[in-house]
């Protein structure tokens, strides 16, 4: 990721490939996004919407795992 951020439009495959430490966030919620065949075009917003999660809270957890910040 060139801008070193994770936002609602970030593709899941990019999140996990660039920041493998974020996989624990997906596992915490029993999300099977890590290694999912559609993760190459599925966005963070798609994941949270389909799993009834709060977008801002989930993004904060991903950012904390990836960068040590929210």
XYZ file of C-alpha atoms in Angstrom:
70
model
C 0.000 0.000 0.000
C 1.559 3.184 -1.077
C -0.256 5.497 1.319
C 0.247 3.207 4.346
C -3.329 3.266 5.518
C -6.248 0.931 5.886
C -9.685 2.333 5.161
C -13.157 1.084 4.260
C -12.257 0.706 0.582
C -9.041 -1.251 1.146
C -9.141 -4.715 -0.399
C -8.836 -7.489 2.184
C -6.085 -9.300 0.318
C -3.985 -6.118 0.456
C -4.584 -5.767 4.185
C -3.475 -9.301 5.022
C -0.650 -9.474 2.469
C 0.869 -6.151 3.515
C 0.110 -6.433 7.235
C 0.009 -10.138 8.182
C -0.355 -9.207 11.840
C -3.923 -8.074 11.047
C -4.952 -11.694 10.542
C -5.499 -11.975 14.306
C -8.234 -9.318 14.077
C -10.082 -11.366 11.465
C -9.646 -14.495 13.588
C -10.942 -12.694 16.696
C -14.294 -12.292 14.943
C -14.177 -15.783 13.373
C -14.011 -14.202 9.925
C -12.675 -16.429 7.190
C -11.361 -13.525 5.125
C -7.777 -14.692 5.482
C -7.261 -16.971 2.502
C -10.799 -16.543 1.196
C -10.988 -16.945 -2.594
C -12.787 -13.591 -2.990
C -10.449 -11.600 -0.732
C -8.682 -10.191 -3.795
C -11.686 -7.954 -4.522
C -13.621 -7.914 -1.241
C -13.188 -4.641 0.687
C -13.111 -3.996 4.418
C -16.539 -2.350 4.182
C -17.941 -5.470 2.493
C -16.592 -7.664 5.270
C -18.016 -5.610 8.125
C -21.365 -5.103 6.401
C -21.814 -8.815 5.716
C -20.834 -9.692 9.278
C -22.783 -6.920 11.044
C -19.697 -5.303 12.577
C -19.052 -1.654 13.345
C -16.874 -0.228 10.575
C -14.994 2.356 12.630
C -14.256 -0.061 15.472
C -13.055 -2.750 13.077
C -10.857 -0.275 11.200
C -9.387 0.897 14.502
C -8.485 -2.691 15.400
C -6.921 -3.331 11.989
C -4.897 -0.113 12.208
C -3.792 -0.910 15.745
C -2.587 -4.336 14.624
C -0.906 -2.984 11.482
C 0.576 0.282 12.694
C 0.175 0.376 16.460
C -2.365 3.192 16.109
C -6.092 3.655 15.649
